[in-house]
Amino acid sequence: LTFHFSMLIKRHISKKVRDYCSIFPVLALIGPRQAGKTTFVKNFVDYLARPYIYLDLEKPSDLDKLDNAQYYLEGNSDKCVIIDEVQRKPELFPLIRSLVDDSSDTCRFIILGSASPALLKQSSESLAGRIGYVDLGPFSLNEARGIIPEKNLHFRGGFPLAALATNDTAAGIWLDNFIKTYIERDLPALGLKADPLQVRRLWEMLAWQSGSLVNYNMLARSLGISNHTVTAYIDFLEAAFLITRLQPFLHNEKKRLVKSPKIFIRDTGIMHRLLRLESYDQLTGNPLFGHSWETFV
């Protein structure tokens, strides 16, 4: 049922993806895990005028197919090749570049990743001029309007399996496991070398600061680490689409560079679980309600 409803929600990137597919030989769809990238692509390819194959690099059987990647991909040159969780095999990028340089086809490859181009360094270096990036996040209010009540979207956030859960308890269980998995498995797999307990504490502290000016000194003192380290951790969380920093707007451009940005948890459902809030009623009575609303906006 959840999958069925998530299919009814038209994502705002649809037109952009079609436009990019008519221009670039490689389309990169990036965003946090479980935001709906795979569901979107599997529906989008129905509109392509060519056959396709789908590889999920978290499946050992699909990963094995790319042991001799050049042979496999050249053998499927007539198809659009979709590669999910591409960050697990970054050595593919130089090969993809050589394959698209030998062809004039657009939308030859669609790659899906849970990291920003800054983390996918190989793609930004090897595929410059050949790749278009599209960011797909959780459901927005405009996407979910008429399908998910605004109160539910605000409290549970926009990840499909949380937003479309049968109740707040089920959504909370899913979000708790999402947070735990990201800290213990996904962030280390992306290259974050940090104590998972420390990352959890930092993430929770950022949830308390969401919608406020970021105070790196306070965070560093509280965690017992250097300013440089806490900044590096926050950079990493931002590159993994878990937080975002909103830079100040000032007419004096020099001041923009030195003034502190605001920091936001990118999904309010995650923010509320990190704050240990169990219901919307608890949220409305919390002094952070205004910051929560600003984060939602």
PDB file of C-alpha atoms in Angstrom:
ATOM      1  CA  LEU A   1       0.000   0.000   0.000  1.00  0.00           C
ATOM      2  CA  THR A   2       2.807   2.390   0.895  1.00  0.00           C
ATOM      3  CA  PHE A   3       4.569   1.634  -2.396  1.00  0.00           C
ATOM      4  CA  HIS A   4       1.317   2.157  -4.292  1.00  0.00           C
ATOM      5  CA  PHE A   5       0.746   5.615  -2.789  1.00  0.00           C
ATOM      6  CA  SER A   6       4.361   6.651  -3.288  1.00  0.00           C
ATOM      7  CA  MET A   7       3.850   5.967  -6.989  1.00  0.00           C
ATOM      8  CA  LEU A   8       0.934   8.411  -7.067  1.00  0.00           C
ATOM      9  CA  ILE A   9       3.062  11.280  -5.803  1.00  0.00           C
ATOM     10  CA  LYS A  10       4.569  13.090  -8.764  1.00  0.00           C
ATOM     11  CA  ARG A  11       8.079  14.244  -7.955  1.00  0.00           C
ATOM     12  CA  HIS A  12       8.994  17.820  -8.797  1.00  0.00           C
ATOM     13  CA  ILE A  13      12.179  16.739 -10.602  1.00  0.00           C
ATOM     14  CA  SER A  14      10.303  14.871 -13.369  1.00  0.00           C
ATOM     15  CA  LYS A  15      10.656  17.571 -16.029  1.00  0.00           C
ATOM     16  CA  LYS A  16      14.245  18.318 -15.077  1.00  0.00           C
ATOM     17  CA  VAL A  17      15.177  14.646 -15.418  1.00  0.00           C
ATOM     18  CA  ARG A  18      13.577  14.456 -18.865  1.00  0.00           C
ATOM     19  CA  ASP A  19      15.443  17.591 -19.941  1.00  0.00           C
ATOM     20  CA  TYR A  20      18.773  16.317 -18.623  1.00  0.00           C
ATOM     21  CA  CYS A  21      18.257  12.951 -20.278  1.00  0.00           C
ATOM     22  CA  SER A  22      17.945  14.695 -23.639  1.00  0.00           C
ATOM     23  CA  ILE A  23      21.250  16.523 -23.099  1.00  0.00           C
ATOM     24  CA  PHE A  24      23.681  14.380 -21.114  1.00  0.00           C
ATOM     25  CA  PRO A  25      24.936  10.843 -21.766  1.00  0.00           C
ATOM     26  CA  VAL A  26      25.050  10.269 -17.988  1.00  0.00           C
ATOM     27  CA  LEU A  27      22.352  11.294 -15.521  1.00  0.00           C
ATOM     28  CA  ALA A  28      23.200  11.194 -11.811  1.00  0.00           C
ATOM     29  CA  LEU A  29      20.257  11.072  -9.432  1.00  0.00           C
ATOM     30  CA  ILE A  30      21.599  11.820  -5.973  1.00  0.00           C
ATOM     31  CA  GLY A  31      20.027  12.178  -2.555  1.00  0.00           C
ATOM     32  CA  PRO A  32      19.717  10.437   0.810  1.00  0.00           C
ATOM     33  CA  ARG A  33      18.876   6.770   1.037  1.00  0.00           C
ATOM     34  CA  GLN A  34      15.197   5.820   1.027  1.00  0.00           C
ATOM     35  CA  ALA A  35      14.108   9.143  -0.504  1.00  0.00           C
ATOM     36  CA  GLY A  36      12.548   7.368  -3.495  1.00  0.00           C
ATOM     37  CA  LYS A  37      15.332   7.477  -6.117  1.00  0.00           C
ATOM     38  CA  THR A  38      14.945   3.841  -7.178  1.00  0.00           C
ATOM     39  CA  THR A  39      11.138   4.048  -7.341  1.00  0.00           C
ATOM     40  CA  PHE A  40      11.358   7.228  -9.399  1.00  0.00           C
ATOM     41  CA  VAL A  41      13.857   5.803 -11.897  1.00  0.00           C
ATOM     42  CA  LYS A  42      12.004   2.518 -12.341  1.00  0.00           C
ATOM     43  CA  ASN A  43       8.941   4.518 -13.359  1.00  0.00           C
ATOM     44  CA  PHE A  44      10.857   7.045 -15.407  1.00  0.00           C
ATOM     45  CA  VAL A  45      12.499   4.426 -17.635  1.00  0.00           C
ATOM     46  CA  ASP A  46       9.078   3.389 -18.909  1.00  0.00           C
ATOM     47  CA  TYR A  47       9.172   6.654 -20.885  1.00  0.00           C
ATOM     48  CA  LEU A  48      12.546   5.919 -22.473  1.00  0.00           C
ATOM     49  CA  ALA A  49      12.465   4.828 -26.083  1.00  0.00           C
ATOM     50  CA  ARG A  50      15.062   2.128 -25.452  1.00  0.00           C
ATOM     51  CA  PRO A  51      15.428  -1.011 -23.318  1.00  0.00           C
ATOM     52  CA  TYR A  52      17.218  -0.782 -19.996  1.00  0.00           C
ATOM     53  CA  ILE A  53      18.941  -2.913 -17.388  1.00  0.00           C
ATOM     54  CA  TYR A  54      19.017  -2.211 -13.668  1.00  0.00           C
ATOM     55  CA  LEU A  55      21.954  -3.053 -11.390  1.00  0.00           C
ATOM     56  CA  ASP A  56      21.835  -2.646  -7.622  1.00  0.00           C
ATOM     57  CA  LEU A  57      25.412  -2.707  -6.362  1.00  0.00           C
ATOM     58  CA  GLU A  58      24.238  -3.674  -2.885  1.00  0.00           C
ATOM     59  CA  LYS A  59      23.210  -7.049  -4.348  1.00  0.00           C
ATOM     60  CA  PRO A  60      26.214  -9.392  -4.600  1.00  0.00           C
ATOM     61  CA  SER A  61      24.822 -10.933  -7.794  1.00  0.00           C
ATOM     62  CA  ASP A  62      24.677  -7.534  -9.538  1.00  0.00           C
ATOM     63  CA  LEU A  63      28.081  -6.556  -8.186  1.00  0.00           C
ATOM     64  CA  ASP A  64      29.524  -9.791  -9.599  1.00  0.00           C
ATOM     65  CA  LYS A  65      28.239  -8.867 -13.064  1.00  0.00           C
ATOM     66  CA  LEU A  66      30.673  -5.957 -13.044  1.00  0.00           C
ATOM     67  CA  ASP A  67      33.752  -8.021 -12.218  1.00  0.00           C
ATOM     68  CA  ASN A  68      34.565  -7.546 -15.896  1.00  0.00           C
ATOM     69  CA  ALA A  69      32.721  -4.264 -16.191  1.00  0.00           C
ATOM     70  CA  GLN A  70      33.998  -3.306 -19.633  1.00  0.00           C
ATOM     71  CA  TYR A  71      32.876  -6.581 -21.199  1.00  0.00           C
ATOM     72  CA  TYR A  72      29.468  -6.407 -19.505  1.00  0.00           C
ATOM     73  CA  LEU A  73      28.736  -2.752 -20.298  1.00  0.00           C
ATOM     74  CA  GLU A  74      29.968  -2.965 -23.894  1.00  0.00           C
ATOM     75  CA  GLY A  75      27.702  -5.991 -24.333  1.00  0.00           C
ATOM     76  CA  ASN A  76      24.731  -3.863 -23.298  1.00  0.00           C
ATOM     77  CA  SER A  77      25.577  -0.792 -25.358  1.00  0.00           C
ATOM     78  CA  ASP A  78      22.083  -0.760 -26.874  1.00  0.00           C
ATOM     79  CA  LYS A  79      20.487  -0.284 -23.456  1.00  0.00           C
ATOM     80  CA  CYS A  80      20.227   2.416 -20.829  1.00  0.00           C
ATOM     81  CA  VAL A  81      22.213   1.067 -17.889  1.00  0.00           C
ATOM     82  CA  ILE A  82      20.913   2.054 -14.451  1.00  0.00           C
ATOM     83  CA  ILE A  83      23.455   1.618 -11.652  1.00  0.00           C
ATOM     84  CA  ASP A  84      22.115   1.980  -8.116  1.00  0.00           C
ATOM     85  CA  GLU A  85      24.391   2.837  -5.141  1.00  0.00           C
ATOM     86  CA  VAL A  86      27.203   3.644  -7.563  1.00  0.00           C
ATOM     87  CA  GLN A  87      29.440   4.918  -4.751  1.00  0.00           C
ATOM     88  CA  ARG A  88      30.186   1.264  -3.925  1.00  0.00           C
ATOM     89  CA  LYS A  89      32.214   0.928  -7.135  1.00  0.00           C
ATOM     90  CA  PRO A  90      33.817   4.305  -7.940  1.00  0.00           C
ATOM     91  CA  GLU A  91      36.302   2.707 -10.350  1.00  0.00           C
ATOM     92  CA  LEU A  92      33.421   2.528 -12.846  1.00  0.00           C
ATOM     93  CA  PHE A  93      33.557   6.251 -13.578  1.00  0.00           C
ATOM     94  CA  PRO A  94      36.625   6.300 -15.893  1.00  0.00           C
ATOM     95  CA  LEU A  95      35.151   3.350 -17.794  1.00  0.00           C
ATOM     96  CA  ILE A  96      31.777   5.074 -18.156  1.00  0.00           C
ATOM     97  CA  ARG A  97      33.577   8.138 -19.491  1.00  0.00           C
ATOM     98  CA  SER A  98      35.332   6.141 -22.200  1.00  0.00           C
ATOM     99  CA  LEU A  99      32.090   4.390 -23.172  1.00  0.00           C
ATOM    100  CA  VAL A 100      30.068   7.584 -23.525  1.00  0.00           C
ATOM    101  CA  ASP A 101      32.904   9.283 -25.428  1.00  0.00           C
ATOM    102  CA  ASP A 102      32.641   6.519 -28.030  1.00  0.00           C
ATOM    103  CA  SER A 103      28.912   7.124 -28.522  1.00  0.00           C
ATOM    104  CA  SER A 104      26.645  10.059 -29.320  1.00  0.00           C
ATOM    105  CA  ASP A 105      23.725   8.618 -27.333  1.00  0.00           C
ATOM    106  CA  THR A 106      22.124  10.620 -24.551  1.00  0.00           C
ATOM    107  CA  CYS A 107      20.890   8.995 -21.347  1.00  0.00           C
ATOM    108  CA  ARG A 108      23.274   6.083 -21.842  1.00  0.00           C
ATOM    109  CA  PHE A 109      23.731   5.669 -18.099  1.00  0.00           C
ATOM    110  CA  ILE A 110      21.613   6.615 -15.090  1.00  0.00           C
ATOM    111  CA  ILE A 111      23.568   6.393 -11.859  1.00  0.00           C
ATOM    112  CA  LEU A 112      22.016   6.630  -8.415  1.00  0.00           C
ATOM    113  CA  GLY A 113      24.011   7.585  -5.358  1.00  0.00           C
ATOM    114  CA  SER A 114      23.574   8.512  -1.724  1.00  0.00           C
ATOM    115  CA  ALA A 115      26.383  11.049  -1.705  1.00  0.00           C
ATOM    116  CA  SER A 116      26.957  14.499  -3.116  1.00  0.00           C
ATOM    117  CA  PRO A 117      29.249  15.133  -6.095  1.00  0.00           C
ATOM    118  CA  ALA A 118      31.851  16.299  -3.570  1.00  0.00           C
ATOM    119  CA  LEU A 119      31.980  12.769  -2.168  1.00  0.00           C
ATOM    120  CA  LEU A 120      31.717  11.175  -5.605  1.00  0.00           C
ATOM    121  CA  LYS A 121      35.005  12.795  -6.600  1.00  0.00           C
ATOM    122  CA  GLN A 122      35.635  10.300  -9.348  1.00  0.00           C
ATOM    123  CA  SER A 123      32.419  11.256 -11.133  1.00  0.00           C
ATOM    124  CA  SER A 124      33.034  14.975 -10.890  1.00  0.00           C
ATOM    125  CA  GLU A 125      36.599  14.557 -12.210  1.00  0.00           C
ATOM    126  CA  SER A 126      36.062  11.834 -14.796  1.00  0.00           C
ATOM    127  CA  LEU A 127      32.675  12.838 -16.195  1.00  0.00           C
ATOM    128  CA  ALA A 128      32.895  16.628 -16.291  1.00  0.00           C
ATOM    129  CA  GLY A 129      30.730  17.918 -19.135  1.00  0.00           C
ATOM    130  CA  ARG A 130      29.183  14.507 -19.654  1.00  0.00           C
ATOM    131  CA  ILE A 131      27.032  14.219 -16.536  1.00  0.00           C
ATOM    132  CA  GLY A 132      24.001  16.071 -15.210  1.00  0.00           C
ATOM    133  CA  TYR A 133      23.218  15.974 -11.489  1.00  0.00           C
ATOM    134  CA  VAL A 134      19.671  15.997 -10.128  1.00  0.00           C
ATOM    135  CA  ASP A 135      19.017  16.043  -6.382  1.00  0.00           C
ATOM    136  CA  LEU A 136      16.018  14.046  -5.123  1.00  0.00           C
ATOM    137  CA  GLY A 137      15.128  14.563  -1.481  1.00  0.00           C
ATOM    138  CA  PRO A 138      12.162  13.422   0.616  1.00  0.00           C
ATOM    139  CA  PHE A 139       8.619  14.498  -0.308  1.00  0.00           C
ATOM    140  CA  SER A 140       7.989  18.236  -0.289  1.00  0.00           C
ATOM    141  CA  LEU A 141       4.716  19.853   0.729  1.00  0.00           C
ATOM    142  CA  ASN A 142       3.765  20.630  -2.874  1.00  0.00           C
ATOM    143  CA  GLU A 143       4.448  17.038  -3.950  1.00  0.00           C
ATOM    144  CA  ALA A 144       2.432  15.536  -1.107  1.00  0.00           C
ATOM    145  CA  ARG A 145      -0.458  17.999  -1.137  1.00  0.00           C
ATOM    146  CA  GLY A 146      -3.820  16.208  -1.159  1.00  0.00           C
ATOM    147  CA  ILE A 147      -2.201  12.838  -0.363  1.00  0.00           C
ATOM    148  CA  ILE A 148      -0.377  13.330   2.946  1.00  0.00           C
ATOM    149  CA  PRO A 149      -1.886  15.663   5.583  1.00  0.00           C
ATOM    150  CA  GLU A 150       0.375  18.654   6.205  1.00  0.00           C
ATOM    151  CA  LYS A 151       0.586  17.880   9.946  1.00  0.00           C
ATOM    152  CA  ASN A 152       1.784  14.347   9.215  1.00  0.00           C
ATOM    153  CA  LEU A 153       4.351  15.540   6.685  1.00  0.00           C
ATOM    154  CA  HIS A 154       5.672  18.104   9.161  1.00  0.00           C
ATOM    155  CA  PHE A 155       5.946  15.705  12.091  1.00  0.00           C
ATOM    156  CA  ARG A 156       7.036  12.508  10.300  1.00  0.00           C
ATOM    157  CA  GLY A 157       9.101  14.163   7.593  1.00  0.00           C
ATOM    158  CA  GLY A 158       9.101  13.398   3.904  1.00  0.00           C
ATOM    159  CA  PHE A 159      10.809  10.019   3.605  1.00  0.00           C
ATOM    160  CA  PRO A 160       8.147   7.897   1.872  1.00  0.00           C
ATOM    161  CA  LEU A 161       8.086   4.993   4.347  1.00  0.00           C
ATOM    162  CA  ALA A 162       7.742   7.397   7.285  1.00  0.00           C
ATOM    163  CA  ALA A 163       5.379   9.905   5.676  1.00  0.00           C
ATOM    164  CA  LEU A 164       3.052   7.145   4.454  1.00  0.00           C
ATOM    165  CA  ALA A 165       3.217   4.980   7.593  1.00  0.00           C
ATOM    166  CA  THR A 166      -0.055   3.915   9.198  1.00  0.00           C
ATOM    167  CA  ASN A 167       0.625   5.891  12.407  1.00  0.00           C
ATOM    168  CA  ASP A 168       3.244   7.938  14.255  1.00  0.00           C
ATOM    169  CA  THR A 169       4.551   4.889  16.129  1.00  0.00           C
ATOM    170  CA  ALA A 170       5.287   2.999  12.910  1.00  0.00           C
ATOM    171  CA  ALA A 171       6.907   6.094  11.412  1.00  0.00           C
ATOM    172  CA  GLY A 172       9.044   6.510  14.544  1.00  0.00           C
ATOM    173  CA  ILE A 173      10.261   2.909  14.414  1.00  0.00           C
ATOM    174  CA  TRP A 174      11.265   3.325  10.767  1.00  0.00           C
ATOM    175  CA  LEU A 175      13.054   6.629  11.440  1.00  0.00           C
ATOM    176  CA  ASP A 176      14.930   5.212  14.451  1.00  0.00           C
ATOM    177  CA  ASN A 177      16.248   2.373  12.311  1.00  0.00           C
ATOM    178  CA  PHE A 178      17.112   4.775   9.488  1.00  0.00           C
ATOM    179  CA  ILE A 179      19.204   6.892  11.876  1.00  0.00           C
ATOM    180  CA  LYS A 180      20.912   3.850  13.391  1.00  0.00           C
ATOM    181  CA  THR A 181      21.750   2.345   9.987  1.00  0.00           C
ATOM    182  CA  TYR A 182      23.102   5.618   8.635  1.00  0.00           C
ATOM    183  CA  ILE A 183      25.374   6.079  11.651  1.00  0.00           C
ATOM    184  CA  GLU A 184      26.617   2.498  11.911  1.00  0.00           C
ATOM    185  CA  ARG A 185      26.830   1.480   8.248  1.00  0.00           C
ATOM    186  CA  ASP A 186      26.163   4.103   5.588  1.00  0.00           C
ATOM    187  CA  LEU A 187      28.322   6.983   6.795  1.00  0.00           C
ATOM    188  CA  PRO A 188      31.359   4.728   7.437  1.00  0.00           C
ATOM    189  CA  ALA A 189      30.823   3.177   3.986  1.00  0.00           C
ATOM    190  CA  LEU A 190      30.977   6.676   2.483  1.00  0.00           C
ATOM    191  CA  GLY A 191      34.303   7.255   4.224  1.00  0.00           C
ATOM    192  CA  LEU A 192      33.452   8.958   7.539  1.00  0.00           C
ATOM    193  CA  LYS A 193      36.044   7.767  10.050  1.00  0.00           C
ATOM    194  CA  ALA A 194      34.451   8.704  13.355  1.00  0.00           C
ATOM    195  CA  ASP A 195      33.093   7.056  16.499  1.00  0.00           C
ATOM    196  CA  PRO A 196      29.404   6.255  15.803  1.00  0.00           C
ATOM    197  CA  LEU A 197      28.422   7.400  19.321  1.00  0.00           C
ATOM    198  CA  GLN A 198      30.101  10.747  18.709  1.00  0.00           C
ATOM    199  CA  VAL A 199      28.351  11.112  15.346  1.00  0.00           C
ATOM    200  CA  ARG A 200      25.023  10.354  17.042  1.00  0.00           C
ATOM    201  CA  ARG A 201      25.686  13.002  19.701  1.00  0.00           C
ATOM    202  CA  LEU A 202      26.657  15.563  17.077  1.00  0.00           C
ATOM    203  CA  TRP A 203      23.539  14.821  15.010  1.00  0.00           C
ATOM    204  CA  GLU A 204      21.348  15.215  18.110  1.00  0.00           C
ATOM    205  CA  MET A 205      23.052  18.495  19.021  1.00  0.00           C
ATOM    206  CA  LEU A 206      22.465  19.763  15.480  1.00  0.00           C
ATOM    207  CA  ALA A 207      18.784  18.823  15.835  1.00  0.00           C
ATOM    208  CA  TRP A 208      18.583  21.100  18.900  1.00  0.00           C
ATOM    209  CA  GLN A 209      20.252  23.855  16.874  1.00  0.00           C
ATOM    210  CA  SER A 210      18.194  23.348  13.693  1.00  0.00           C
ATOM    211  CA  GLY A 211      17.025  26.737  12.486  1.00  0.00           C
ATOM    212  CA  SER A 212      19.725  28.525  14.490  1.00  0.00           C
ATOM    213  CA  LEU A 213      23.127  29.973  13.729  1.00  0.00           C
ATOM    214  CA  VAL A 214      25.676  27.178  13.904  1.00  0.00           C
ATOM    215  CA  ASN A 215      28.124  27.489  16.804  1.00  0.00           C
ATOM    216  CA  TYR A 216      31.150  25.365  15.948  1.00  0.00           C
ATOM    217  CA  ASN A 217      33.007  26.302  19.158  1.00  0.00           C
ATOM    218  CA  MET A 218      30.173  25.147  21.405  1.00  0.00           C
ATOM    219  CA  LEU A 219      29.777  21.895  19.462  1.00  0.00           C
ATOM    220  CA  ALA A 220      33.506  21.193  19.620  1.00  0.00           C
ATOM    221  CA  ARG A 221      33.693  21.863  23.382  1.00  0.00           C
ATOM    222  CA  SER A 222      30.646  19.688  24.096  1.00  0.00           C
ATOM    223  CA  LEU A 223      32.044  16.784  22.090  1.00  0.00           C
ATOM    224  CA  GLY A 224      35.618  17.182  23.310  1.00  0.00           C
ATOM    225  CA  ILE A 225      37.031  17.507  19.802  1.00  0.00           C
ATOM    226  CA  SER A 226      38.677  20.301  17.828  1.00  0.00           C
ATOM    227  CA  ASN A 227      36.829  22.914  15.782  1.00  0.00           C
ATOM    228  CA  HIS A 228      38.501  21.517  12.682  1.00  0.00           C
ATOM    229  CA  THR A 229      37.177  18.017  13.413  1.00  0.00           C
ATOM    230  CA  VAL A 230      33.618  19.112  14.135  1.00  0.00           C
ATOM    231  CA  THR A 231      33.601  21.203  10.949  1.00  0.00           C
ATOM    232  CA  ALA A 232      34.836  18.192   8.968  1.00  0.00           C
ATOM    233  CA  TYR A 233      32.070  16.013  10.456  1.00  0.00           C
ATOM    234  CA  ILE A 234      29.419  18.623   9.606  1.00  0.00           C
ATOM    235  CA  ASP A 235      30.803  18.920   6.067  1.00  0.00           C
ATOM    236  CA  PHE A 236      30.398  15.166   5.759  1.00  0.00           C
ATOM    237  CA  LEU A 237      26.837  15.127   7.090  1.00  0.00           C
ATOM    238  CA  GLU A 238      25.948  17.842   4.590  1.00  0.00           C
ATOM    239  CA  ALA A 239      27.538  15.900   1.724  1.00  0.00           C
ATOM    240  CA  ALA A 240      25.430  12.884   2.752  1.00  0.00           C
ATOM    241  CA  PHE A 241      22.221  14.998   2.489  1.00  0.00           C
ATOM    242  CA  LEU A 242      21.458  14.780   6.217  1.00  0.00           C
ATOM    243  CA  ILE A 243      21.840  18.476   7.062  1.00  0.00           C
ATOM    244  CA  THR A 244      22.074  21.719   5.146  1.00  0.00           C
ATOM    245  CA  ARG A 245      23.666  25.066   5.910  1.00  0.00           C
ATOM    246  CA  LEU A 246      21.926  28.234   4.817  1.00  0.00           C
ATOM    247  CA  GLN A 247      24.495  30.941   4.152  1.00  0.00           C
ATOM    248  CA  PRO A 248      23.607  34.492   5.267  1.00  0.00           C
ATOM    249  CA  PHE A 249      22.435  37.009   2.727  1.00  0.00           C
ATOM    250  CA  LEU A 250      24.089  40.385   3.150  1.00  0.00           C
ATOM    251  CA  HIS A 251      24.688  43.148   0.626  1.00  0.00           C
ATOM    252  CA  ASN A 252      28.338  43.182   1.694  1.00  0.00           C
ATOM    253  CA  GLU A 253      29.754  40.057   0.052  1.00  0.00           C
ATOM    254  CA  LYS A 254      32.781  39.941   2.361  1.00  0.00           C
ATOM    255  CA  LYS A 255      30.490  39.747   5.398  1.00  0.00           C
ATOM    256  CA  ARG A 256      28.648  36.828   3.824  1.00  0.00           C
ATOM    257  CA  LEU A 257      31.867  34.835   3.944  1.00  0.00           C
ATOM    258  CA  VAL A 258      32.583  35.454   7.633  1.00  0.00           C
ATOM    259  CA  LYS A 259      29.105  35.458   9.193  1.00  0.00           C
ATOM    260  CA  SER A 260      27.838  32.155  10.608  1.00  0.00           C
ATOM    261  CA  PRO A 261      25.310  30.204   8.533  1.00  0.00           C
ATOM    262  CA  LYS A 262      22.109  28.721   9.881  1.00  0.00           C
ATOM    263  CA  ILE A 263      22.039  24.964  10.115  1.00  0.00           C
ATOM    264  CA  PHE A 264      19.066  22.702   9.413  1.00  0.00           C
ATOM    265  CA  ILE A 265      18.343  19.001   9.661  1.00  0.00           C
ATOM    266  CA  ARG A 266      17.194  18.233   6.122  1.00  0.00           C
ATOM    267  CA  ASP A 267      14.157  16.198   7.220  1.00  0.00           C
ATOM    268  CA  THR A 268      11.867  17.169  10.086  1.00  0.00           C
ATOM    269  CA  GLY A 269      10.969  13.537  10.817  1.00  0.00           C
ATOM    270  CA  ILE A 270      14.620  12.814  11.566  1.00  0.00           C
ATOM    271  CA  MET A 271      14.879  16.038  13.568  1.00  0.00           C
ATOM    272  CA  HIS A 272      11.926  15.045  15.772  1.00  0.00           C
ATOM    273  CA  ARG A 273      13.279  11.529  16.406  1.00  0.00           C
ATOM    274  CA  LEU A 274      16.660  12.970  17.371  1.00  0.00           C
ATOM    275  CA  LEU A 275      14.749  15.251  19.788  1.00  0.00           C
ATOM    276  CA  ARG A 276      12.889  12.160  21.098  1.00  0.00           C
ATOM    277  CA  LEU A 277       9.437  13.559  20.328  1.00  0.00           C
ATOM    278  CA  GLU A 278       6.717  10.903  20.105  1.00  0.00           C
ATOM    279  CA  SER A 279       3.720  12.869  18.825  1.00  0.00           C
ATOM    280  CA  TYR A 280       2.658  16.097  17.160  1.00  0.00           C
ATOM    281  CA  ASP A 281       1.098  17.206  20.465  1.00  0.00           C
ATOM    282  CA  GLN A 282       4.503  16.883  22.150  1.00  0.00           C
ATOM    283  CA  LEU A 283       6.012  18.956  19.363  1.00  0.00           C
ATOM    284  CA  THR A 284       3.480  21.792  19.675  1.00  0.00           C
ATOM    285  CA  GLY A 285       4.284  22.099  23.391  1.00  0.00           C
ATOM    286  CA  ASN A 286       8.040  22.105  22.802  1.00  0.00           C
ATOM    287  CA  PRO A 287       9.979  25.404  22.823  1.00  0.00           C
ATOM    288  CA  LEU A 288      11.655  24.267  19.597  1.00  0.00           C
ATOM    289  CA  PHE A 289       8.355  24.224  17.696  1.00  0.00           C
ATOM    290  CA  GLY A 290       9.225  27.442  15.851  1.00  0.00           C
ATOM    291  CA  HIS A 291      12.609  26.064  14.818  1.00  0.00           C
ATOM    292  CA  SER A 292      10.883  22.860  13.702  1.00  0.00           C
ATOM    293  CA  TRP A 293       8.461  24.851  11.534  1.00  0.00           C
ATOM    294  CA  GLU A 294      11.304  26.875  10.018  1.00  0.00           C
ATOM    295  CA  THR A 295      13.154  23.629   9.263  1.00  0.00           C
ATOM    296  CA  PHE A 296       9.996  22.265   7.599  1.00  0.00           C
ATOM    297  CA  VAL A 297       9.721  25.380   5.439  1.00  0.00           C
TER     298      VAL A 297
END
